[in-house]
mmCIF file of C-alpha atoms in Angstrom:
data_model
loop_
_atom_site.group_PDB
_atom_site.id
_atom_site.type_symbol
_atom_site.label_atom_id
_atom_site.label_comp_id
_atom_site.label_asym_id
_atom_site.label_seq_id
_atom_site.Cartn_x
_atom_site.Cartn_y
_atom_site.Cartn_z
ATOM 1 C CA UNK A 822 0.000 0.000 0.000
ATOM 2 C CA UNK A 823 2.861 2.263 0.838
ATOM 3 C CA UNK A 824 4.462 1.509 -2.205
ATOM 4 C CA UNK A 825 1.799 1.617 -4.839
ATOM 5 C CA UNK A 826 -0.606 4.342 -3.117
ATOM 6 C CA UNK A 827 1.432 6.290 -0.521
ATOM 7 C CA UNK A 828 4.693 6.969 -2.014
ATOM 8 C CA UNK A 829 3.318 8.066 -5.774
ATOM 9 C CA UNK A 830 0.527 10.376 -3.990
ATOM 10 C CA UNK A 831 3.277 11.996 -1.348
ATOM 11 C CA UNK A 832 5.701 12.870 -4.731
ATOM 12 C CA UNK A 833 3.057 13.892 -6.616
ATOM 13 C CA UNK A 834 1.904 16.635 -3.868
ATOM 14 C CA UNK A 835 5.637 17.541 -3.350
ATOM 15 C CA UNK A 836 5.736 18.778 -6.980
ATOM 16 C CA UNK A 837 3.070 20.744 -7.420
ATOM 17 C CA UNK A 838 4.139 22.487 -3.991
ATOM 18 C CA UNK A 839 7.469 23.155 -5.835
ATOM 19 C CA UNK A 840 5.443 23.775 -9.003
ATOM 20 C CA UNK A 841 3.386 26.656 -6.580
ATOM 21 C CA UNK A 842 6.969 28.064 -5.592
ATOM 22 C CA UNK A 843 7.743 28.786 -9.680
ATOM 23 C CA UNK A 844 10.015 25.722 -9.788
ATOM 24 C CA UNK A 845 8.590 25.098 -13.486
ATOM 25 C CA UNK A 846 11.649 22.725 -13.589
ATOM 26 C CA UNK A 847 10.379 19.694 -11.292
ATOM 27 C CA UNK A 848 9.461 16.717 -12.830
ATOM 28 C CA UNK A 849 7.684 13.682 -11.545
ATOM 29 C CA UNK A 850 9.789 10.134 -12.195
ATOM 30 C CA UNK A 851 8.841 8.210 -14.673
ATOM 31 C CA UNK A 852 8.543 4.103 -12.535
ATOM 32 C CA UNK A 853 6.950 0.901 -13.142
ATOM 33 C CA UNK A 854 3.738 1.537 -10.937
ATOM 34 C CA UNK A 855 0.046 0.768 -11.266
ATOM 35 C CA UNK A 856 -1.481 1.997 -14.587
ATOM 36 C CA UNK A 857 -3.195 5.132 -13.415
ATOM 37 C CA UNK A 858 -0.531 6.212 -11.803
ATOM 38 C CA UNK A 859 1.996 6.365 -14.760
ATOM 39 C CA UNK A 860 -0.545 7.939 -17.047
ATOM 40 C CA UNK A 861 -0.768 11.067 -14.232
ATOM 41 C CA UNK A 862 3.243 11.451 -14.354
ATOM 42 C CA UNK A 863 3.383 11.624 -17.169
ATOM 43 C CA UNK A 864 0.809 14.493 -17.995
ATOM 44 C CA UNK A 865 2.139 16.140 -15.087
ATOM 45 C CA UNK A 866 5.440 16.349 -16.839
ATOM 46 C CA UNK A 867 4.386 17.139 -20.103
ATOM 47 C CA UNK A 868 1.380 20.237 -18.772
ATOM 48 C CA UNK A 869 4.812 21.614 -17.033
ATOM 49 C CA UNK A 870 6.926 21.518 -20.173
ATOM 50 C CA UNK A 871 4.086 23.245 -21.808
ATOM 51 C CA UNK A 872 3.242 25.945 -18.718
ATOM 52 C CA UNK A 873 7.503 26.728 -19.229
ATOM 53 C CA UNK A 874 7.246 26.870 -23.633
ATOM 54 C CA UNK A 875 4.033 29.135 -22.888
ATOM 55 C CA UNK A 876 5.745 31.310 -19.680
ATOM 56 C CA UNK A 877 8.954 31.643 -22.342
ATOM 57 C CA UNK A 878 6.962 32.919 -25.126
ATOM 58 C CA UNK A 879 5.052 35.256 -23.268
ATOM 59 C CA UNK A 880 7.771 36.565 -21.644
ATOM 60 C CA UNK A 881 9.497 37.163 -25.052
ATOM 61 C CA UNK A 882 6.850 38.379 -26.855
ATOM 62 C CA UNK A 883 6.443 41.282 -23.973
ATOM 63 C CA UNK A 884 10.080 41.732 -24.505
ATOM 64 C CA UNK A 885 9.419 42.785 -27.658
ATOM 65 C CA UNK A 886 6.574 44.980 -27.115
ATOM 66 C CA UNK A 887 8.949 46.782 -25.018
ATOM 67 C CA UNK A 888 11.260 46.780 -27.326
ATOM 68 C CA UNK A 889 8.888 48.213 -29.870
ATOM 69 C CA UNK A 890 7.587 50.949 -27.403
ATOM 70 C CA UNK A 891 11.323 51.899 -26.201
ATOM 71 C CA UNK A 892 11.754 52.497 -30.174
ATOM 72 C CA UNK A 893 8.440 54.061 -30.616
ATOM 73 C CA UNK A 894 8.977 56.541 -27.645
ATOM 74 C CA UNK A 895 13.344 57.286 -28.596
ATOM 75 C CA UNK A 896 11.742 58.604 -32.504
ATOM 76 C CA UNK A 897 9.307 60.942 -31.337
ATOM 77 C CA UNK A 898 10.447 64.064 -32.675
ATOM 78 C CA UNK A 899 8.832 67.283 -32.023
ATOM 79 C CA UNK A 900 7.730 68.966 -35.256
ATOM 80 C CA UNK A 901 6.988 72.106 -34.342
ATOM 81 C CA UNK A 902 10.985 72.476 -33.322
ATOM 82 C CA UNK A 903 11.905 71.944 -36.466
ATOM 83 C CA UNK A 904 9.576 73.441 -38.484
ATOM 84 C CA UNK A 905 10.186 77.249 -36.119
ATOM 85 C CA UNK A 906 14.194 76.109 -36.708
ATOM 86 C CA UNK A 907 13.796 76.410 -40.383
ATOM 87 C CA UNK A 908 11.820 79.539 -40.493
ATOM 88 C CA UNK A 909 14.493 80.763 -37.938
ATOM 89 C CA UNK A 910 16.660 80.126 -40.727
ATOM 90 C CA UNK A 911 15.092 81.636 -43.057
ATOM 91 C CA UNK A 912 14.746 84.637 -41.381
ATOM 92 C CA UNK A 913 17.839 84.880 -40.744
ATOM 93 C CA UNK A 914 18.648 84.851 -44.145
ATOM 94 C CA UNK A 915 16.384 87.687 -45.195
ATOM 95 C CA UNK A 916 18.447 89.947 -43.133
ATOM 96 C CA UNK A 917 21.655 88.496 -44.176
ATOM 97 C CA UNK A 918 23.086 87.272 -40.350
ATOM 98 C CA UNK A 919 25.319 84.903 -42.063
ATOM 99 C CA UNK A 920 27.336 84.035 -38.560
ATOM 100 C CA UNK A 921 23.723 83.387 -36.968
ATOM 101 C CA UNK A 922 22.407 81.130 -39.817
ATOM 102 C CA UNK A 923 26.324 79.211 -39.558
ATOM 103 C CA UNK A 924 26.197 78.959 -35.752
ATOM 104 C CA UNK A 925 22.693 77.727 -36.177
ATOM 105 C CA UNK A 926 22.873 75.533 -39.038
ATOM 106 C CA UNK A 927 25.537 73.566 -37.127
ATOM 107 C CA UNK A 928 23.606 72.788 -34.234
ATOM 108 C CA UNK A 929 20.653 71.534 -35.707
ATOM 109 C CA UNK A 930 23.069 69.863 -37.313
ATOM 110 C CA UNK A 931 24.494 67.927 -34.159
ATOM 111 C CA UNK A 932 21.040 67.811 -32.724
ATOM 112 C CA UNK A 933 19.364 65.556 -35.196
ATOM 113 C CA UNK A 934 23.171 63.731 -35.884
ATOM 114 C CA UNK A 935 22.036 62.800 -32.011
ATOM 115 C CA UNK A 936 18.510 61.977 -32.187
ATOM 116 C CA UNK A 937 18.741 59.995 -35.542
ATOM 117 C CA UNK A 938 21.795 57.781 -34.295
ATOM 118 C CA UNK A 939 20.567 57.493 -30.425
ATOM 119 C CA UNK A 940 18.693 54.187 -31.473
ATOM 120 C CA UNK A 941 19.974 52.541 -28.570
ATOM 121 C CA UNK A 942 18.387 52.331 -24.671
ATOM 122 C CA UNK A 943 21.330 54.048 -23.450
ATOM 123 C CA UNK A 944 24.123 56.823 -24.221
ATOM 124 C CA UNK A 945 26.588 58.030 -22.494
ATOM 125 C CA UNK A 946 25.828 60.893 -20.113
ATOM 126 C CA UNK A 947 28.694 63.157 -21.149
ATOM 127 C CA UNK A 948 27.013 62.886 -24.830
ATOM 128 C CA UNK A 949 23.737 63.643 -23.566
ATOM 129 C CA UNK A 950 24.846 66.224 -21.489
ATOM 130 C CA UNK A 951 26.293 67.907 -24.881
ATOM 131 C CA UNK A 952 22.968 66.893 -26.610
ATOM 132 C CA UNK A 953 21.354 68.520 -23.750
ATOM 133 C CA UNK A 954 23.608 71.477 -24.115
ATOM 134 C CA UNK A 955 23.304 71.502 -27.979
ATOM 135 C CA UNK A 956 19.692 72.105 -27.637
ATOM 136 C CA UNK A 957 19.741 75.033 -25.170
ATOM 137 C CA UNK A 958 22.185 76.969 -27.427
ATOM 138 C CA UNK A 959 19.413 76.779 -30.044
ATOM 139 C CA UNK A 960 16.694 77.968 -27.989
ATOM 140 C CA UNK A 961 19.109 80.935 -26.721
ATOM 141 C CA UNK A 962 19.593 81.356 -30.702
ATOM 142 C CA UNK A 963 15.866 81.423 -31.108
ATOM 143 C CA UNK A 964 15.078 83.780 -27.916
ATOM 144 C CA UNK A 965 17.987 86.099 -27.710
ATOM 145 C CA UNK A 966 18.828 87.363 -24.354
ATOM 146 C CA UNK A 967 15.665 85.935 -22.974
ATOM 147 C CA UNK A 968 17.091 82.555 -20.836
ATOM 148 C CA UNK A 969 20.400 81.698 -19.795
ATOM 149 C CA UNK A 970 21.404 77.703 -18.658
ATOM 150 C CA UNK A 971 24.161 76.122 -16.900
ATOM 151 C CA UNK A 972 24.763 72.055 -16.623
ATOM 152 C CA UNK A 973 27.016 71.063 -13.416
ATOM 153 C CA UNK A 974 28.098 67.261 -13.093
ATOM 154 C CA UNK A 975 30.556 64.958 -11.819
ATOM 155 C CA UNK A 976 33.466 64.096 -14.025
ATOM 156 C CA UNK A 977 33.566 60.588 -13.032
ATOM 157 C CA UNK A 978 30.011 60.010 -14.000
ATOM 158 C CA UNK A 979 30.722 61.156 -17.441
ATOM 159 C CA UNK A 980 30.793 57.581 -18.727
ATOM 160 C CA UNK A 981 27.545 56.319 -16.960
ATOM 161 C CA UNK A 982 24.807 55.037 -19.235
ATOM 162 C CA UNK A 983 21.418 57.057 -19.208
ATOM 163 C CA UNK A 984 18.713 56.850 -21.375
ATOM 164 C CA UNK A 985 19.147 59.476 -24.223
ATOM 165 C CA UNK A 986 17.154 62.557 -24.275
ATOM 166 C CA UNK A 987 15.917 61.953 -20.336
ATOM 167 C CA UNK A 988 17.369 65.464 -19.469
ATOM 168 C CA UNK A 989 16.688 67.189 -22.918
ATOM 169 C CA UNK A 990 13.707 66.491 -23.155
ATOM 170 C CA UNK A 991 12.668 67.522 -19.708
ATOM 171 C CA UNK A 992 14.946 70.645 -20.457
ATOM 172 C CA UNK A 993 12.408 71.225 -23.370
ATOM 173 C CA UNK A 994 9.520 71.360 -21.019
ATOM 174 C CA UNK A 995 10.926 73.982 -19.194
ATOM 175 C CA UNK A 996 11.387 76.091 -22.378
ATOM 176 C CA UNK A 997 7.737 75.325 -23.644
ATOM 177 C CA UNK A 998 6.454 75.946 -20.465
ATOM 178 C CA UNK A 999 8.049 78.787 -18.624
ATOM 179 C CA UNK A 1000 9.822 80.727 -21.442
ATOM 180 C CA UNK A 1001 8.468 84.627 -21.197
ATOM 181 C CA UNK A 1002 9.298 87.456 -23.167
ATOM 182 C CA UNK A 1003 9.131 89.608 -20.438
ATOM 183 C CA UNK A 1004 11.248 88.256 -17.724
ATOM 184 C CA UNK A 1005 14.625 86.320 -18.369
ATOM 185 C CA UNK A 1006 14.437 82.358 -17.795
ATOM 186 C CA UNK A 1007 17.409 80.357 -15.888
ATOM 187 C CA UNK A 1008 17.361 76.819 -16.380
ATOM 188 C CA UNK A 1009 20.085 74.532 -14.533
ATOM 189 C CA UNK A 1010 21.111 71.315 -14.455
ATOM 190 C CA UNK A 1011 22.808 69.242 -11.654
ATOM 191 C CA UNK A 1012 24.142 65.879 -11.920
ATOM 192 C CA UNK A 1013 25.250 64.108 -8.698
ATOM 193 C CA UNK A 1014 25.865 61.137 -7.226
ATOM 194 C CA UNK A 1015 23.669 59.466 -4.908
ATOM 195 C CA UNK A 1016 24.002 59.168 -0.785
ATOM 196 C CA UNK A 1017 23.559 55.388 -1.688
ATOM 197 C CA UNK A 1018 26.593 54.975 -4.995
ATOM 198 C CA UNK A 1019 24.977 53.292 -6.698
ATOM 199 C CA UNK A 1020 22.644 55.702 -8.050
ATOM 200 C CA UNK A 1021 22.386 58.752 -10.282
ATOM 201 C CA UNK A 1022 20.578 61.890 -8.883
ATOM 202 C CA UNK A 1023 19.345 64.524 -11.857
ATOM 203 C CA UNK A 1024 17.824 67.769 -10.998
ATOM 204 C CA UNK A 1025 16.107 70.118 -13.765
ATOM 205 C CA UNK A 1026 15.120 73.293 -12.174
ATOM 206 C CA UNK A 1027 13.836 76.672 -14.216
ATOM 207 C CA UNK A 1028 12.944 80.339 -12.963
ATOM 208 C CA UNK A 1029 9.717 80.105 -14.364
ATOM 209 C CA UNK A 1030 5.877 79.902 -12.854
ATOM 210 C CA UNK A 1031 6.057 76.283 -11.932
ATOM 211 C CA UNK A 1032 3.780 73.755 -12.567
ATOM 212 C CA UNK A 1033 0.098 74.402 -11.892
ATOM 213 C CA UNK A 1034 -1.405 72.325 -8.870
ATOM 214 C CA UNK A 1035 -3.774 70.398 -11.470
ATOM 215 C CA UNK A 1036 -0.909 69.034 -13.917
ATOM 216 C CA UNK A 1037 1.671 68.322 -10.805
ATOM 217 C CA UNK A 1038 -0.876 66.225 -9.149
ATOM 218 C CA UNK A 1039 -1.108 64.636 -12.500
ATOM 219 C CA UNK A 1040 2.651 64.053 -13.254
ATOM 220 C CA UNK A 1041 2.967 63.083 -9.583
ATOM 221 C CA UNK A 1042 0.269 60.193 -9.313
ATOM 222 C CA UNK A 1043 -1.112 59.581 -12.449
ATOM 223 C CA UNK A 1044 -0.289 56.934 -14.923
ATOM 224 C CA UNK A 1045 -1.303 58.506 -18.813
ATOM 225 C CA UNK A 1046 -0.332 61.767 -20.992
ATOM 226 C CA UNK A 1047 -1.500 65.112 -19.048
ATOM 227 C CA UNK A 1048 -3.434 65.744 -22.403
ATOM 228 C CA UNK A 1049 -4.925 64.358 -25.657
ATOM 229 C CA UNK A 1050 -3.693 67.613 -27.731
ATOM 230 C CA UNK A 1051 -0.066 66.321 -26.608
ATOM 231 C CA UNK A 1052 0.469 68.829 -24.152
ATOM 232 C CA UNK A 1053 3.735 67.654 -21.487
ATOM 233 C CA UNK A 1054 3.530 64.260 -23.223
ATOM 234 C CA UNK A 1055 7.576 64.980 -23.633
ATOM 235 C CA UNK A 1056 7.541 64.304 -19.733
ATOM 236 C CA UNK A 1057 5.202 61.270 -20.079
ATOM 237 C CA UNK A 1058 7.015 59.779 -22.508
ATOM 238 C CA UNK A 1059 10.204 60.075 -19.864
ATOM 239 C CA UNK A 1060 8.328 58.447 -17.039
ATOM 240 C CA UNK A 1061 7.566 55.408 -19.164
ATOM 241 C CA UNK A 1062 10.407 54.880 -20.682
ATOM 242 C CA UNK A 1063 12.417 55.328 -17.022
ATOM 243 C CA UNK A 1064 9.674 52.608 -16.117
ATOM 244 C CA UNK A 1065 10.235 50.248 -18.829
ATOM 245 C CA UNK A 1066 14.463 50.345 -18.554
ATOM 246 C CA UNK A 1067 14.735 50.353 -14.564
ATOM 247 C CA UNK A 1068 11.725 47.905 -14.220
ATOM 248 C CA UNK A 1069 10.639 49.973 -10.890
ATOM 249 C CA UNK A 1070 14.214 50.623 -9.692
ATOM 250 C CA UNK A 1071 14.138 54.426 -10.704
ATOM 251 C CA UNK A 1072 12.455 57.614 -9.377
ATOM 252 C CA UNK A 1073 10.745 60.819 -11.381
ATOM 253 C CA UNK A 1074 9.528 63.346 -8.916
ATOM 254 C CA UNK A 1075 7.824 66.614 -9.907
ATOM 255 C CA UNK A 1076 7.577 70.118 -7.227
ATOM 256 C CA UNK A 1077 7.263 73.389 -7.353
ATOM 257 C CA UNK A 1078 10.047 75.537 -5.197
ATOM 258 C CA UNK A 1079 9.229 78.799 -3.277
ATOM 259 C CA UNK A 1080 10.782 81.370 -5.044
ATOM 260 C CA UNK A 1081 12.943 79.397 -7.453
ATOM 261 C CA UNK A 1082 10.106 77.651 -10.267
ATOM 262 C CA UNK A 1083 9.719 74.260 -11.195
ATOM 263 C CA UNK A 1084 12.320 71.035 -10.442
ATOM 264 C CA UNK A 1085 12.369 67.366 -11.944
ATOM 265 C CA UNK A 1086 14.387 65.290 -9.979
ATOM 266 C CA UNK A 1087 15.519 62.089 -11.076
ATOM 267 C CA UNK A 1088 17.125 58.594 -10.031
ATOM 268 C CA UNK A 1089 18.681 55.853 -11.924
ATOM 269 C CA UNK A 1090 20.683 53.662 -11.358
ATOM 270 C CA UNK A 1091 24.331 53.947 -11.512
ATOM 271 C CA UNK A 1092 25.601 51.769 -14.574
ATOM 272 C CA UNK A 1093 29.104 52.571 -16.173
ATOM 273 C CA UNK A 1094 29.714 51.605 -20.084
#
């Protein structure tokens, strides 16, 4: 009884515990027993095989999705830039500021050498800095005398991965948000390392307004683009691709300082090329 009853029933239970733990590796022996009993190994073995082939695949196939989206979100290129870059251009031209239309020419140059080649999750952040950099010299070309910038970081974090355009683009937000004619715009960047090293702290801070209570609620605790008409989805687009890289092991936070504007900080994890 022990033998033919006891023993197959006591294994049997002993798997699928392991099977409950994720072990999608145990397997039942395969022994000369009664009938029934070899028939229920043996689809026990094979509906695990098949649970692991199905677990694989679905994990794959959402790798790819993420893949896809990572893509899908690195492309996105803001049309209205460029479109208000040419007609800065020509502009320019009409009055014949030849040193203008060079100095500009060149960095839309290096800004879409950046975006078209940065088909890859990560960059280094010296070369998004510049990027970042790049992209604020173009603004100051299109607004003269209406914002300054500065970008302060480490040297020894220059050759840390990041996601590219993390900083620009939340750089950008600051210019399409808090950009006046009437009073000058500072924008400033600080790169640090973390209290804990092996993390990455990013602050974005402008002069400007700051965020109204509505949308910083909404970049704060809410999971979808502050607006159908696009409006912040630059920021939106940052949070998920932060989500999908660091799988939950990164932080986007959003506030408004007294007397200073808006701030972004974030942290990532520390990850050298």
């Amino acid at each position: 009884m022990r033998r033919v009853f006891l023993q197959p029933i006591y294994r049997i239970v002993t798997a699928m515990k392991k099977l409950r733990q994720g072990n999608l590796d145990t397997r039942l022996p395969i022994e000369q027993n009664s009938t029934e009993f070899e028939v229920m190994n043996e689809q026990f073995n094979r509906m695990i095989s098949e649970i692991k082939d199905l677990k694989i695949n679905v994990y794959e196939e959402k790798l790819k999705l993420q893949r896809a989206e990572l893509k899908h979100l690195q492309l996105q290129i803001n049309p209205h830039f460029f479109l208000n870059s040419l007609n800065i251009i020509y502009n320019l031209a009409n009055v014949k500021d030849f040193a203008i239309i060079q100095e500009m020419s060149k960095c839309l140059i290096n800004y879409f050498r950046f975006m078209f080649r940065s088909n890859s999750y990560f960059v280094n952040l010296k070369d998004e800095i510049k990027h970042t950099a790049n992209y604020l010299r173009i603004q100051q070309l299109r607004f003269p005398d209406t914002f300054h910038y500065s970008v302060e970081t480490q040297a020894d974090l220059e050759k840390c991965k990041i996601p590219p355009l993390i900083i620009q683009t939340i750089a950008e937000n600051s210019i399409k948000h808090a950009i006046s004619l009437d009073e000058r715009l500072n924008i400033h960047v600080v790169i640090n390392e973390d209290e804990d090293s092996d993390f990455i702290n990013i602050k974005i801070q402008d002069t400007g307004e700051g965020f109204p209570e509505d949308v910083l609620y909404a970049l704060e605790f809410e999971d979808s683009p502050i607006a159908s008409e696009g409006e912040r989805i630059g920021i939106w687009n940052v949070k998920q691709r932060l989500k999908l890289l660091y799988k939950g092991n990164s932080a986007i936070h959003f506030s408004n300082e007294e007397g200073i504007g808006a701030t972004v900080h974030v942290r990532i994890p520390k990850i050298l090329m």
